PDB file of C-alpha atoms in Angstrom:
ATOM      1  CA  MET A 282     100.342  87.124 108.105  1.00 47.00           C
ATOM      2  CA  ASN A 283     101.409  88.830 111.351  1.00 48.00           C
ATOM      3  CA  LYS A 284     100.246  92.439 111.307  1.00 55.00           C
ATOM      4  CA  THR A 285     103.600  93.556 112.816  1.00 64.00           C
ATOM      5  CA  THR A 286     105.534  92.148 109.834  1.00 78.00           C
ATOM      6  CA  PRO A 287     106.159  94.893 107.242  1.00 87.00           C
ATOM      7  CA  VAL A 288     104.782  94.203 103.791  1.00 90.00           C
ATOM      8  CA  GLU A 289     106.789  95.110 100.715  1.00 93.00           C
ATOM      9  CA  ILE A 290     105.833  96.242  97.228  1.00 96.00           C
ATOM     10  CA  GLY A 291     108.519  95.935  94.566  1.00 96.00           C
ATOM     11  CA  ILE A 292     108.749  98.180  91.498  1.00 97.00           C
ATOM     12  CA  ILE A 293     110.643  96.613  88.585  1.00 97.00           C
ATOM     13  CA  LEU A 294     113.122  98.868  86.771  1.00 95.00           C
ATOM     14  CA  TYR A 295     113.075  97.068  83.451  1.00 93.00           C
ATOM     15  CA  SER A 296     114.645  98.651  80.371  1.00 88.00           C
ATOM     16  CA  GLY A 297     112.606 101.692  79.338  1.00 91.00           C
ATOM     17  CA  ALA A 298     110.485 101.852  82.496  1.00 93.00           C
ATOM     18  CA  GLN A 299     108.971 105.308  82.933  1.00 95.00           C
ATOM     19  CA  GLN A 300     110.892 106.926  85.775  1.00 95.00           C
ATOM     20  CA  SER A 301     108.139 109.392  86.653  1.00 95.00           C
ATOM     21  CA  ALA A 302     105.816 106.453  87.352  1.00 96.00           C
ATOM     22  CA  VAL A 303     108.479 104.670  89.415  1.00 96.00           C
ATOM     23  CA  LEU A 304     109.032 107.761  91.559  1.00 96.00           C
ATOM     24  CA  GLY A 305     105.321 108.566  91.699  1.00 96.00           C
ATOM     25  CA  LEU A 306     104.440 105.085  92.921  1.00 97.00           C
ATOM     26  CA  THR A 307     107.231 105.268  95.485  1.00 96.00           C
ATOM     27  CA  ASP A 308     105.882 108.571  96.800  1.00 96.00           C
ATOM     28  CA  LEU A 309     102.299 107.270  96.837  1.00 96.00           C
ATOM     29  CA  PHE A 310     103.220 104.188  98.877  1.00 96.00           C
ATOM     30  CA  ASN A 311     105.397 106.202 101.261  1.00 94.00           C
ATOM     31  CA  MET A 312     102.514 108.618 101.812  1.00 95.00           C
ATOM     32  CA  ALA A 313     100.111 105.726 102.482  1.00 94.00           C
ATOM     33  CA  ASN A 314     102.604 104.301 104.975  1.00 92.00           C
ATOM     34  CA  ARG A 315     102.906 107.636 106.804  1.00 92.00           C
ATOM     35  CA  ILE A 316      99.124 107.988 106.947  1.00 92.00           C
ATOM     36  CA  ALA A 317      98.801 104.519 108.481  1.00 89.00           C
ATOM     37  CA  ILE A 318     101.535 105.263 111.041  1.00 86.00           C
ATOM     38  CA  ASN A 319     100.302 108.756 111.953  1.00 84.00           C
ATOM     39  CA  ASP A 320      96.772 107.480 112.473  1.00 73.00           C
ATOM     40  CA  HIS A 321      98.163 104.851 114.843  1.00 57.00           C
ATOM     41  CA  ARG A 322      96.452 102.021 113.016  1.00 60.00           C
ATOM     42  CA  SER A 323      97.754  99.111 115.086  1.00 60.00           C
ATOM     43  CA  ASN A 324      96.048  96.549 112.841  1.00 71.00           C
ATOM     44  CA  VAL A 325      97.839  97.783 109.692  1.00 77.00           C
ATOM     45  CA  PRO A 326     101.342  96.579 108.808  1.00 82.00           C
ATOM     46  CA  ALA A 327     104.128  98.931 107.850  1.00 87.00           C
ATOM     47  CA  LEU A 328     104.667  99.265 104.109  1.00 91.00           C
ATOM     48  CA  ARG A 329     108.079  99.047 102.470  1.00 92.00           C
ATOM     49  CA  ILE A 330     108.876  99.978  98.846  1.00 94.00           C
ATOM     50  CA  SER A 331     111.702  98.384  96.907  1.00 94.00           C
ATOM     51  CA  HIS A 332     113.170  98.885  93.435  1.00 95.00           C
ATOM     52  CA  TRP A 333     114.345  95.877  91.438  1.00 95.00           C
ATOM     53  CA  GLN A 334     117.021  96.238  88.753  1.00 92.00           C
ATOM     54  CA  THR A 335     116.736  94.067  85.633  1.00 87.00           C
ATOM     55  CA  GLN A 336     119.104  95.634  83.085  1.00 74.00           C
ATOM     56  CA  ASP A 337     121.401  92.598  82.721  1.00 74.00           C
ATOM     57  CA  PRO A 338     119.556  89.550  81.254  1.00 73.00           C
ATOM     58  CA  ASP A 339     122.200  87.229  82.710  1.00 73.00           C
ATOM     59  CA  VAL A 340     121.600  88.444  86.265  1.00 79.00           C
ATOM     60  CA  PRO A 341     118.293  87.831  88.113  1.00 83.00           C
ATOM     61  CA  PRO A 342     116.446  90.994  89.201  1.00 90.00           C
ATOM     62  CA  HIS A 343     117.749  92.291  92.506  1.00 87.00           C
ATOM     63  CA  ARG A 344     116.916  95.059  94.972  1.00 86.00           C
ATOM     64  CA  THR A 345     118.767  98.279  94.289  1.00 86.00           C
ATOM     65  CA  PRO A 346     120.789  99.895  97.098  1.00 75.00           C
ATOM     66  CA  ASP A 347     118.175 102.635  97.545  1.00 68.00           C
ATOM     67  CA  SER A 348     115.439 100.094  98.358  1.00 60.00           C
ATOM     68  CA  CYS A 349     113.815 100.409 101.791  1.00 59.00           C
ATOM     69  CA  PRO A 350     116.399 102.998 102.944  1.00 54.00           C
ATOM     70  CA  GLU A 351     114.740 103.648 106.294  1.00 57.00           C
ATOM     71  CA  ALA A 352     114.102 100.053 107.356  1.00 57.00           C
ATOM     72  CA  PRO A 353     114.873  96.440 106.463  1.00 64.00           C
ATOM     73  CA  PRO A 354     112.836  94.877 103.620  1.00 70.00           C
ATOM     74  CA  GLY A 355     109.480  93.416 104.505  1.00 79.00           C
ATOM     75  CA  GLN A 356     107.591  90.377 103.223  1.00 87.00           C
ATOM     76  CA  LEU A 357     107.362  90.855  99.453  1.00 91.00           C
ATOM     77  CA  MET A 358     103.663  90.863  98.552  1.00 91.00           C
ATOM     78  CA  ALA A 359     103.433  92.498  95.121  1.00 94.00           C
ATOM     79  CA  LEU A 360     105.557  93.393  92.107  1.00 97.00           C
ATOM     80  CA  ILE A 361     104.766  96.179  89.641  1.00 98.00           C
ATOM     81  CA  LEU A 362     105.795  96.482  85.992  1.00 98.00           C
ATOM     82  CA  PRO A 363     105.499 100.257  85.437  1.00 97.00           C
ATOM     83  CA  PRO A 364     104.597 101.900  82.115  1.00 96.00           C
ATOM     84  CA  SER A 365     107.083 102.680  79.369  1.00 94.00           C
ATOM     85  CA  LEU A 366     107.287 105.373  76.702  1.00 89.00           C
ATOM     86  CA  ASN A 367     109.283 103.004  74.493  1.00 91.00           C
ATOM     87  CA  THR A 368     108.002 100.354  72.103  1.00 91.00           C
ATOM     88  CA  PRO A 369     106.683  97.426  74.197  1.00 93.00           C
ATOM     89  CA  MET A 370     109.266  94.729  74.873  1.00 91.00           C
ATOM     90  CA  SER A 371     109.248  91.718  72.554  1.00 92.00           C
ATOM     91  CA  VAL A 372     108.692  88.205  73.879  1.00 92.00           C
ATOM     92  CA  GLN A 373     112.401  87.503  73.410  1.00 92.00           C
ATOM     93  CA  GLU A 374     113.467  90.665  75.262  1.00 91.00           C
ATOM     94  CA  ALA A 375     111.099  89.895  78.131  1.00 92.00           C
ATOM     95  CA  ALA A 376     111.993  86.183  78.414  1.00 93.00           C
ATOM     96  CA  HIS A 377     114.469  86.382  81.325  1.00 93.00           C
ATOM     97  CA  LEU A 378     112.205  88.698  83.323  1.00 95.00           C
ATOM     98  CA  ALA A 379     109.099  86.641  82.525  1.00 95.00           C
ATOM     99  CA  HIS A 380     110.766  83.492  83.893  1.00 94.00           C
ATOM    100  CA  TRP A 381     111.664  85.283  87.127  1.00 96.00           C
ATOM    101  CA  LEU A 382     108.134  86.658  87.466  1.00 96.00           C
ATOM    102  CA  ARG A 383     106.646  83.175  87.069  1.00 93.00           C
ATOM    103  CA  GLU A 384     108.816  81.990  89.948  1.00 93.00           C
ATOM    104  CA  ARG A 385     107.698  84.887  92.157  1.00 93.00           C
ATOM    105  CA  HIS A 386     104.055  84.255  91.231  1.00 93.00           C
ATOM    106  CA  ALA A 387     104.471  80.622  92.302  1.00 91.00           C
ATOM    107  CA  GLU A 388     105.528  81.972  95.710  1.00 90.00           C
ATOM    108  CA  GLY A 389     102.192  83.775  96.048  1.00 89.00           C
ATOM    109  CA  ILE A 390     103.322  87.262  95.059  1.00 91.00           C
ATOM    110  CA  ILE A 391     100.801  89.520  93.272  1.00 93.00           C
ATOM    111  CA  LEU A 392     101.973  90.542  89.798  1.00 95.00           C
ATOM    112  CA  SER A 393     100.787  93.811  88.281  1.00 97.00           C
ATOM    113  CA  SER A 394     101.428  95.964  85.229  1.00 98.00           C
ATOM    114  CA  VAL A 395     100.693  99.430  83.893  1.00 97.00           C
ATOM    115  CA  CYS A 396     100.325 100.313  80.210  1.00 96.00           C
ATOM    116  CA  ALA A 397     103.131  98.679  78.145  1.00 95.00           C
ATOM    117  CA  GLY A 398     104.203  96.663  81.187  1.00 97.00           C
ATOM    118  CA  ALA A 399     101.346  94.359  80.190  1.00 97.00           C
ATOM    119  CA  PHE A 400     103.507  92.927  77.384  1.00 97.00           C
ATOM    120  CA  VAL A 401     106.085  91.673  79.898  1.00 96.00           C
ATOM    121  CA  LEU A 402     103.358  90.285  82.144  1.00 97.00           C
ATOM    122  CA  ALA A 403     101.640  88.527  79.243  1.00 97.00           C
ATOM    123  CA  ALA A 404     104.989  86.968  78.251  1.00 97.00           C
ATOM    124  CA  THR A 405     104.876  84.953  81.492  1.00 96.00           C
ATOM    125  CA  GLY A 406     101.916  82.951  80.163  1.00 95.00           C
ATOM    126  CA  LEU A 407     100.101  83.600  83.434  1.00 94.00           C
ATOM    127  CA  THR A 408      97.449  85.735  81.730  1.00 95.00           C
ATOM    128  CA  ASP A 409      96.481  83.141  79.117  1.00 94.00           C
ATOM    129  CA  ASN A 410      92.681  82.820  78.967  1.00 91.00           C
ATOM    130  CA  ARG A 411      92.380  85.651  81.481  1.00 93.00           C
ATOM    131  CA  ARG A 412      91.360  89.286  81.151  1.00 93.00           C
ATOM    132  CA  MET A 413      93.916  92.053  81.187  1.00 96.00           C
ATOM    133  CA  THR A 414      94.097  95.686  80.147  1.00 96.00           C
ATOM    134  CA  THR A 415      96.730  98.012  78.742  1.00 96.00           C
ATOM    135  CA  HIS A 416      96.766 101.435  77.124  1.00 95.00           C
ATOM    136  CA  TRP A 417      94.009 101.392  74.501  1.00 92.00           C
ATOM    137  CA  THR A 418      96.500 102.203  71.711  1.00 92.00           C
ATOM    138  CA  HIS A 419      98.365  98.967  72.542  1.00 94.00           C
ATOM    139  CA  ALA A 420      95.236  96.789  72.485  1.00 94.00           C
ATOM    140  CA  ASP A 421      95.594  95.386  68.970  1.00 92.00           C
ATOM    141  CA  ALA A 422      99.323  94.704  69.324  1.00 95.00           C
ATOM    142  CA  LEU A 423      98.830  92.938  72.656  1.00 96.00           C
ATOM    143  CA  GLN A 424      95.986  90.825  71.259  1.00 95.00           C
ATOM    144  CA  GLN A 425      97.949  89.849  68.157  1.00 95.00           C
ATOM    145  CA  ARG A 426     101.080  88.951  70.107  1.00 96.00           C
ATOM    146  CA  PHE A 427      99.177  87.045  72.796  1.00 97.00           C
ATOM    147  CA  PRO A 428      95.976  85.730  71.161  1.00 96.00           C
ATOM    148  CA  SER A 429      94.948  83.659  74.206  1.00 96.00           C
ATOM    149  CA  VAL A 430      94.753  86.781  76.395  1.00 96.00           C
ATOM    150  CA  GLN A 431      91.328  88.417  76.773  1.00 94.00           C
ATOM    151  CA  VAL A 432      92.268  92.058  76.174  1.00 95.00           C
ATOM    152  CA  ASP A 433      89.703  94.494  77.612  1.00 92.00           C
ATOM    153  CA  THR A 434      90.820  98.105  77.274  1.00 90.00           C
ATOM    154  CA  ASP A 435      87.412  99.468  78.254  1.00 86.00           C
ATOM    155  CA  ARG A 436      88.613  98.843  81.805  1.00 87.00           C
ATOM    156  CA  LEU A 437      91.165 101.149  83.407  1.00 90.00           C
ATOM    157  CA  ILE A 438      92.103  98.517  85.971  1.00 92.00           C
ATOM    158  CA  ILE A 439      91.371  94.791  86.212  1.00 92.00           C
ATOM    159  CA  ASP A 440      92.011  93.192  89.593  1.00 90.00           C
ATOM    160  CA  ASP A 441      91.993  89.451  89.094  1.00 89.00           C
ATOM    161  CA  GLY A 442      93.318  88.612  92.543  1.00 86.00           C
ATOM    162  CA  ASP A 443      96.840  87.405  91.854  1.00 88.00           C
ATOM    163  CA  ILE A 444      97.158  89.494  88.676  1.00 94.00           C
ATOM    164  CA  ILE A 445      96.307  93.214  88.437  1.00 94.00           C
ATOM    165  CA  THR A 446      96.609  95.194  85.212  1.00 96.00           C
ATOM    166  CA  ALA A 447      96.103  98.918  84.627  1.00 96.00           C
ATOM    167  CA  GLY A 448      95.571 100.787  81.369  1.00 93.00           C
ATOM    168  CA  GLY A 449      97.062 104.164  80.388  1.00 87.00           C
ATOM    169  CA  LEU A 450     100.318 105.821  81.366  1.00 87.00           C
ATOM    170  CA  MET A 451      98.877 107.625  84.382  1.00 91.00           C
ATOM    171  CA  SER A 452      96.837 104.678  85.647  1.00 94.00           C
ATOM    172  CA  TRP A 453      99.741 103.851  87.955  1.00 96.00           C
ATOM    173  CA  LEU A 454      97.805 106.072  90.369  1.00 95.00           C
ATOM    174  CA  ASP A 455      94.811 103.739  90.215  1.00 94.00           C
ATOM    175  CA  LEU A 456      97.008 100.660  90.557  1.00 96.00           C
ATOM    176  CA  GLY A 457      98.867 102.165  93.508  1.00 96.00           C
ATOM    177  CA  LEU A 458      95.633 102.974  95.326  1.00 95.00           C
ATOM    178  CA  GLN A 459      94.286  99.506  94.530  1.00 92.00           C
ATOM    179  CA  LEU A 460      97.331  97.900  96.159  1.00 94.00           C
ATOM    180  CA  VAL A 461      97.072 100.217  99.166  1.00 93.00           C
ATOM    181  CA  ASP A 462      93.449  99.142  99.526  1.00 90.00           C
ATOM    182  CA  ARG A 463      94.462  95.470  99.312  1.00 88.00           C
ATOM    183  CA  LEU A 464      97.397  95.668 101.733  1.00 89.00           C
ATOM    184  CA  LEU A 465      96.573  98.528 104.142  1.00 89.00           C
ATOM    185  CA  GLY A 466      92.793  98.738 103.907  1.00 87.00           C
ATOM    186  CA  SER A 467      90.174 101.047 102.422  1.00 86.00           C
ATOM    187  CA  ALA A 468      90.472 103.727 105.101  1.00 86.00           C
ATOM    188  CA  VAL A 469      94.161 104.292 104.362  1.00 90.00           C
ATOM    189  CA  MET A 470      93.518 104.149 100.615  1.00 91.00           C
ATOM    190  CA  LEU A 471      90.768 106.797 100.761  1.00 89.00           C
ATOM    191  CA  GLU A 472      92.873 109.109 102.916  1.00 91.00           C
ATOM    192  CA  THR A 473      95.804 108.686 100.523  1.00 93.00           C
ATOM    193  CA  ALA A 474      93.570 109.549  97.562  1.00 92.00           C
ATOM    194  CA  ARG A 475      92.314 112.647  99.394  1.00 90.00           C
ATOM    195  CA  MET A 476      95.857 113.782 100.163  1.00 92.00           C
ATOM    196  CA  LEU A 477      96.831 113.338  96.501  1.00 91.00           C
ATOM    197  CA  LEU A 478      93.615 115.005  95.267  1.00 88.00           C
ATOM    198  CA  VAL A 479      92.828 112.097  92.935  1.00 87.00           C
ATOM    199  CA  ASP A 480      89.751 109.949  92.442  1.00 80.00           C
ATOM    200  CA  PRO A 481      89.849 106.595  94.228  1.00 80.00           C
ATOM    201  CA  PRO A 482      89.814 103.509  91.980  1.00 71.00           C
ATOM    202  CA  GLY A 483      86.680 103.157  89.874  1.00 71.00           C
ATOM    203  CA  ARG A 484      87.333 105.190  86.728  1.00 70.00           C
ATOM    204  CA  GLU A 485      87.223 103.422  83.375  1.00 73.00           C
ATOM    205  CA  GLN A 486      89.574 103.824  80.425  1.00 76.00           C
ATOM    206  CA  ARG A 487      86.710 103.865  77.923  1.00 78.00           C
ATOM    207  CA  TYR A 488      85.834 107.357  79.227  1.00 77.00           C
ATOM    208  CA  TYR A 489      88.992 108.588  77.471  1.00 75.00           C
ATOM    209  CA  SER A 490      89.666 106.249  74.514  1.00 75.00           C
ATOM    210  CA  VAL A 491      88.519 107.113  71.012  1.00 74.00           C
ATOM    211  CA  PHE A 492      87.281 104.767  68.319  1.00 81.00           C
ATOM    212  CA  SER A 493      90.189 103.977  66.009  1.00 76.00           C
ATOM    213  CA  PRO A 494      88.952 101.456  63.411  1.00 83.00           C
ATOM    214  CA  CYS A 495      91.255  99.057  61.608  1.00 80.00           C
ATOM    215  CA  LEU A 496      91.811 100.230  58.030  1.00 81.00           C
ATOM    216  CA  THR A 497      94.766  98.014  57.097  1.00 76.00           C
ATOM    217  CA  HIS A 498      92.968  94.683  56.747  1.00 85.00           C
ATOM    218  CA  GLY A 499      93.342  94.555  52.958  1.00 86.00           C
ATOM    219  CA  ASP A 500      89.665  94.048  52.030  1.00 92.00           C
ATOM    220  CA  ALA A 501      88.969  96.798  49.485  1.00 92.00           C
ATOM    221  CA  ALA A 502      85.193  96.293  49.515  1.00 94.00           C
ATOM    222  CA  VAL A 503      84.965  96.636  53.292  1.00 94.00           C
ATOM    223  CA  LEU A 504      87.297  99.619  53.203  1.00 91.00           C
ATOM    224  CA  ARG A 505      84.932 101.368  50.752  1.00 92.00           C
ATOM    225  CA  VAL A 506      82.128 100.942  53.255  1.00 94.00           C
ATOM    226  CA  GLN A 507      84.281 102.237  56.107  1.00 92.00           C
ATOM    227  CA  HIS A 508      85.300 105.335  54.168  1.00 89.00           C
ATOM    228  CA  TRP A 509      81.683 105.993  53.164  1.00 91.00           C
ATOM    229  CA  LEU A 510      80.458 105.611  56.753  1.00 92.00           C
ATOM    230  CA  GLN A 511      83.147 107.977  57.993  1.00 86.00           C
ATOM    231  CA  ALA A 512      82.305 110.578  55.364  1.00 82.00           C
ATOM    232  CA  SER A 513      78.538 110.296  55.892  1.00 88.00           C
ATOM    233  CA  GLY A 514      78.650 110.186  59.668  1.00 87.00           C
ATOM    234  CA  ALA A 515      77.033 106.730  59.625  1.00 90.00           C
ATOM    235  CA  LYS A 516      73.653 108.392  59.178  1.00 87.00           C
ATOM    236  CA  ASP A 517      72.336 105.657  56.854  1.00 87.00           C
ATOM    237  CA  VAL A 518      73.240 102.260  58.284  1.00 90.00           C
ATOM    238  CA  ALA A 519      70.733 100.110  56.409  1.00 93.00           C
ATOM    239  CA  LEU A 520      72.384  96.859  55.399  1.00 95.00           C
ATOM    240  CA  SER A 521      71.115  97.242  51.829  1.00 95.00           C
ATOM    241  CA  THR A 522      72.850 100.639  51.572  1.00 95.00           C
ATOM    242  CA  LEU A 523      76.121  99.304  52.963  1.00 96.00           C
ATOM    243  CA  ALA A 524      76.028  96.302  50.643  1.00 96.00           C
ATOM    244  CA  ALA A 525      75.497  98.618  47.679  1.00 95.00           C
ATOM    245  CA  GLN A 526      78.535 100.666  48.698  1.00 95.00           C
ATOM    246  CA  ALA A 527      80.600  97.474  48.940  1.00 95.00           C
ATOM    247  CA  ARG A 528      79.127  96.042  45.761  1.00 95.00           C
ATOM    248  CA  LEU A 529      78.593  92.775  47.609  1.00 96.00           C
ATOM    249  CA  GLU A 530      75.653  90.602  48.594  1.00 96.00           C
ATOM    250  CA  GLN A 531      74.390  91.456  52.086  1.00 96.00           C
ATOM    251  CA  ARG A 532      75.381  88.134  53.667  1.00 96.00           C
ATOM    252  CA  THR A 533      78.820  88.325  52.057  1.00 97.00           C
ATOM    253  CA  LEU A 534      79.319  91.839  53.374  1.00 97.00           C
ATOM    254  CA  LEU A 535      78.340  90.847  56.918  1.00 96.00           C
ATOM    255  CA  ARG A 536      80.844  87.989  56.912  1.00 96.00           C
ATOM    256  CA  ARG A 537      83.697  89.954  55.364  1.00 96.00           C
ATOM    257  CA  PHE A 538      83.057  93.083  57.433  1.00 96.00           C
ATOM    258  CA  GLN A 539      83.292  91.218  60.739  1.00 95.00           C
ATOM    259  CA  LYS A 540      86.382  89.345  59.605  1.00 94.00           C
ATOM    260  CA  ALA A 541      88.107  92.591  58.560  1.00 92.00           C
ATOM    261  CA  THR A 542      87.119  94.860  61.454  1.00 91.00           C
ATOM    262  CA  GLY A 543      86.346  92.473  64.295  1.00 90.00           C
ATOM    263  CA  MET A 544      82.866  93.995  64.610  1.00 93.00           C
ATOM    264  CA  THR A 545      79.433  93.651  63.102  1.00 95.00           C
ATOM    265  CA  THR A 546      78.261  96.520  60.906  1.00 95.00           C
ATOM    266  CA  THR A 547      75.846  97.538  63.666  1.00 95.00           C
ATOM    267  CA  GLU A 548      78.565  97.701  66.337  1.00 95.00           C
ATOM    268  CA  TYR A 549      80.869  99.601  64.016  1.00 94.00           C
ATOM    269  CA  CYS A 550      78.248 102.206  63.136  1.00 95.00           C
ATOM    270  CA  GLN A 551      77.283 102.654  66.781  1.00 96.00           C
ATOM    271  CA  ARG A 552      80.904 103.404  67.698  1.00 94.00           C
ATOM    272  CA  LEU A 553      81.251 105.914  64.863  1.00 93.00           C
ATOM    273  CA  ARG A 554      78.083 107.681  65.977  1.00 95.00           C
ATOM    274  CA  VAL A 555      79.105 107.716  69.635  1.00 95.00           C
ATOM    275  CA  ASN A 556      82.519 109.082  68.683  1.00 91.00           C
ATOM    276  CA  ARG A 557      80.835 112.026  66.966  1.00 92.00           C
ATOM    277  CA  ALA A 558      78.420 112.452  69.883  1.00 95.00           C
ATOM    278  CA  ARG A 559      81.337 112.737  72.309  1.00 92.00           C
ATOM    279  CA  GLU A 560      82.738 115.655  70.299  1.00 88.00           C
ATOM    280  CA  LEU A 561      79.379 117.436  70.306  1.00 92.00           C
ATOM    281  CA  LEU A 562      78.913 116.868  74.036  1.00 93.00           C
ATOM    282  CA  GLN A 563      82.406 118.068  74.842  1.00 88.00           C
ATOM    283  CA  PHE A 564      82.665 121.124  72.586  1.00 86.00           C
ATOM    284  CA  SER A 565      79.096 122.402  72.182  1.00 90.00           C
ATOM    285  CA  THR A 566      76.083 123.244  74.303  1.00 91.00           C
ATOM    286  CA  THR A 567      73.682 121.415  71.991  1.00 92.00           C
ATOM    287  CA  THR A 568      70.919 119.591  73.887  1.00 96.00           C
ATOM    288  CA  ILE A 569      71.186 115.829  74.373  1.00 96.00           C
ATOM    289  CA  GLU A 570      68.126 115.370  72.175  1.00 96.00           C
ATOM    290  CA  ARG A 571      69.725 117.405  69.385  1.00 96.00           C
ATOM    291  CA  VAL A 572      73.033 115.531  69.748  1.00 96.00           C
ATOM    292  CA  ALA A 573      71.153 112.253  69.373  1.00 96.00           C
ATOM    293  CA  TRP A 574      69.458 113.554  66.221  1.00 95.00           C
ATOM    294  CA  GLU A 575      72.716 114.933  64.779  1.00 94.00           C
ATOM    295  CA  VAL A 576      74.440 111.547  65.014  1.00 94.00           C
ATOM    296  CA  GLY A 577      71.541 109.579  63.555  1.00 93.00           C
ATOM    297  CA  TYR A 578      69.217 108.627  66.430  1.00 95.00           C
ATOM    298  CA  SER A 579      65.589 109.703  66.307  1.00 93.00           C
ATOM    299  CA  ASP A 580      64.996 107.928  69.640  1.00 95.00           C
ATOM    300  CA  THR A 581      66.904 109.752  72.416  1.00 96.00           C
ATOM    301  CA  GLY A 582      66.359 106.850  74.796  1.00 96.00           C
ATOM    302  CA  ALA A 583      68.043 104.438  72.397  1.00 96.00           C
ATOM    303  CA  PHE A 584      70.930 106.888  71.971  1.00 97.00           C
ATOM    304  CA  ARG A 585      71.429 107.144  75.733  1.00 97.00           C
ATOM    305  CA  LYS A 586      71.442 103.352  76.062  1.00 97.00           C
ATOM    306  CA  VAL A 587      74.045 102.874  73.305  1.00 97.00           C
ATOM    307  CA  PHE A 588      76.197 105.740  74.622  1.00 97.00           C
ATOM    308  CA  MET A 589      76.155 104.332  78.157  1.00 95.00           C
ATOM    309  CA  ARG A 590      77.096 100.845  76.955  1.00 94.00           C
ATOM    310  CA  ILE A 591      80.068 102.047  74.914  1.00 93.00           C
ATOM    311  CA  VAL A 592      81.396 104.915  77.046  1.00 92.00           C
ATOM    312  CA  GLY A 593      80.344 103.832  80.538  1.00 90.00           C
ATOM    313  CA  LEU A 594      78.769 107.214  81.305  1.00 92.00           C
ATOM    314  CA  THR A 595      75.441 108.738  80.350  1.00 95.00           C
ATOM    315  CA  PRO A 596      75.616 111.630  77.849  1.00 96.00           C
ATOM    316  CA  SER A 597      74.871 114.093  80.669  1.00 95.00           C
ATOM    317  CA  GLU A 598      77.574 112.615  82.914  1.00 94.00           C
ATOM    318  CA  TYR A 599      80.057 112.723  80.039  1.00 93.00           C
ATOM    319  CA  ARG A 600      79.309 116.404  79.383  1.00 93.00           C
ATOM    320  CA  ARG A 601      79.630 117.321  83.076  1.00 91.00           C
ATOM    321  CA  ARG A 602      83.009 115.597  83.298  1.00 88.00           C
ATOM    322  CA  PHE A 603      84.566 116.563  79.958  1.00 86.00           C
ATOM    323  CA  GLY A 604      82.531 119.456  78.549  1.00 84.00           C
ATOM    324  CA  SER A 605      84.582 122.551  77.663  1.00 74.00           C
ATOM    325  CA  ALA A 606      81.906 124.723  76.025  1.00 65.00           C
ATOM    326  CA  THR A 607      80.525 127.638  77.984  1.00 55.00           C
ATOM    327  CA  THR A 608      76.832 128.322  78.255  1.00 50.00           C
TER     328      THR A 608
END
């Protein structure tokens, strides 16, 4: 592409789109464009931002009159489905927009989503057998509605080249910076992040999500075990103890537990323990060794390894970032 040709990022104003994210993304991209221009970066194209209206299902999405007010549109390079505070759109509601997005994707345009926008993007079928993320509270619904999608809500942003998905409501910041990096370069992206006083891309959603186990699976025996583990803090995780609580044979429990919860008993207990450890790290000044002991680990090294795998930060890093207790 000729560097003198402006590039354009389109933001889709679908029904229920969060207006603060639409305006925030617009401001972010305009700031990145000004930084590139003011620094006289001759090798960086100008950036245009457009808004695309989709309210009428019988009319294809179109640029709104306020799009690119200071200059003609550029070469459309990416489209963004912003987050929504409403219930995610159904497959039927998203059908007309999904068809249009598939056509744009076939033209080489990057498609991206934030939070509940993932449901519209998944309705295109373009994310089948591919990884994508959304807000962690939407993970189960997205997986159930689109079983061929590999939902990974540990990740705040997944850049898969032609498809980029971002997790929580405010991860539009991360997506915006990711697109600036892709289209204007890392130098402009880092300067934009500094001006906005935000971290550059690289955070992970699992730093913030909490373990919310499925309790509506209908298996009463497994549910007894879950309630007992919750009440006991998962201190005793011996399979024989769990089987006794369930009143099942051990092999039967293992099979039914994984079917009901989607996890092995070991994985489930680790997540319960780490959830409790996060509270202790955030709201107390208890030593890491004592936190490990409190949640059921006699080996602090093993605790650190499990915590790092699940949260993505070491216990010390987690406390430095999120701790609120005073010493």
